């Protein structure tokens, strides 16, 4: 299976550097353009199915891609591809989160695998749902091409899980908005063929 991975387009909260988590923040004008440019790049590929986080910034990115496909791929909405839930801290900046509860923030920064933000989820919980979603796709789409539209956290986590990187290091994968990554998925592992490619965003269009 060929697996394309992308992150949703830009939102106003991305610009303000606010943690969005599972808050349904829409694409802004730039994000809509980014989705269109990625759709144009992928238009020459046959994609059999698209799986997207159910949040609108991801779904609208996925819909833009689906609309220009040679074949009409089935678009699946799957909340397991959502961003990590930051709970009560969603909408805050890094500095605001730190000021809200310094001790908890420090503990969370040191061990997000087992420590969650207030009413949020741990990174281990994120990893469990991402693994479940990936296993389901792998079982259903042997020898097909699939696109996953997610968020930085869910895509970074999938890369760590499939490439054997310690989950505590997931943040070392930089995943830009509407970047394109590509995995070839085998029965016993994956190869990373392309990572965080944003060349379509800099082309003359």
PDB file of N, CA and C in Angstrom, residues 138 162 185-190:
ATOM      1  N   UNK A 138      -4.620  -0.375   6.860  1.00  0.00           N
ATOM      2  CA  UNK A 138      -3.687  -1.386   6.339  1.00  0.00           C
ATOM      3  C   UNK A 138      -4.423  -2.674   5.983  1.00  0.00           C
ATOM      4  N   UNK A 162       5.259   3.940  13.083  1.00  0.00           N
ATOM      5  CA  UNK A 162       5.587   3.070  11.953  1.00  0.00           C
ATOM      6  C   UNK A 162       7.082   2.971  11.686  1.00  0.00           C
ATOM      7  N   UNK A 185       3.785   0.814   2.640  1.00  0.00           N
ATOM      8  CA  UNK A 185       3.437  -0.023   3.795  1.00  0.00           C
ATOM      9  C   UNK A 185       3.503  -1.491   3.387  1.00  0.00           C
ATOM     10  N   UNK A 186       4.351  -2.220   4.064  1.00  0.00           N
ATOM     11  CA  UNK A 186       4.480  -3.661   3.845  1.00  0.00           C
ATOM     12  C   UNK A 186       3.872  -4.401   5.026  1.00  0.00           C
ATOM     13  N   UNK A 187       3.808  -5.709   4.915  1.00  0.00           N
ATOM     14  CA  UNK A 187       3.226  -6.512   5.991  1.00  0.00           C
ATOM     15  C   UNK A 187       3.993  -6.335   7.296  1.00  0.00           C
ATOM     16  N   UNK A 188       5.315  -6.214   7.193  1.00  0.00           N
ATOM     17  CA  UNK A 188       6.137  -6.205   8.404  1.00  0.00           C
ATOM     18  C   UNK A 188       6.870  -4.877   8.627  1.00  0.00           C
ATOM     19  N   UNK A 189       6.446  -3.804   7.960  1.00  0.00           N
ATOM     20  CA  UNK A 189       7.115  -2.527   8.187  1.00  0.00           C
ATOM     21  C   UNK A 189       6.777  -1.514   7.102  1.00  0.00           C
ATOM     22  N   UNK A 190       7.466  -0.385   7.141  1.00  0.00           N
ATOM     23  CA  UNK A 190       7.230   0.662   6.149  1.00  0.00           C
ATOM     24  C   UNK A 190       8.560   1.240   5.690  1.00  0.00           C
TER      25      UNK A 190
END
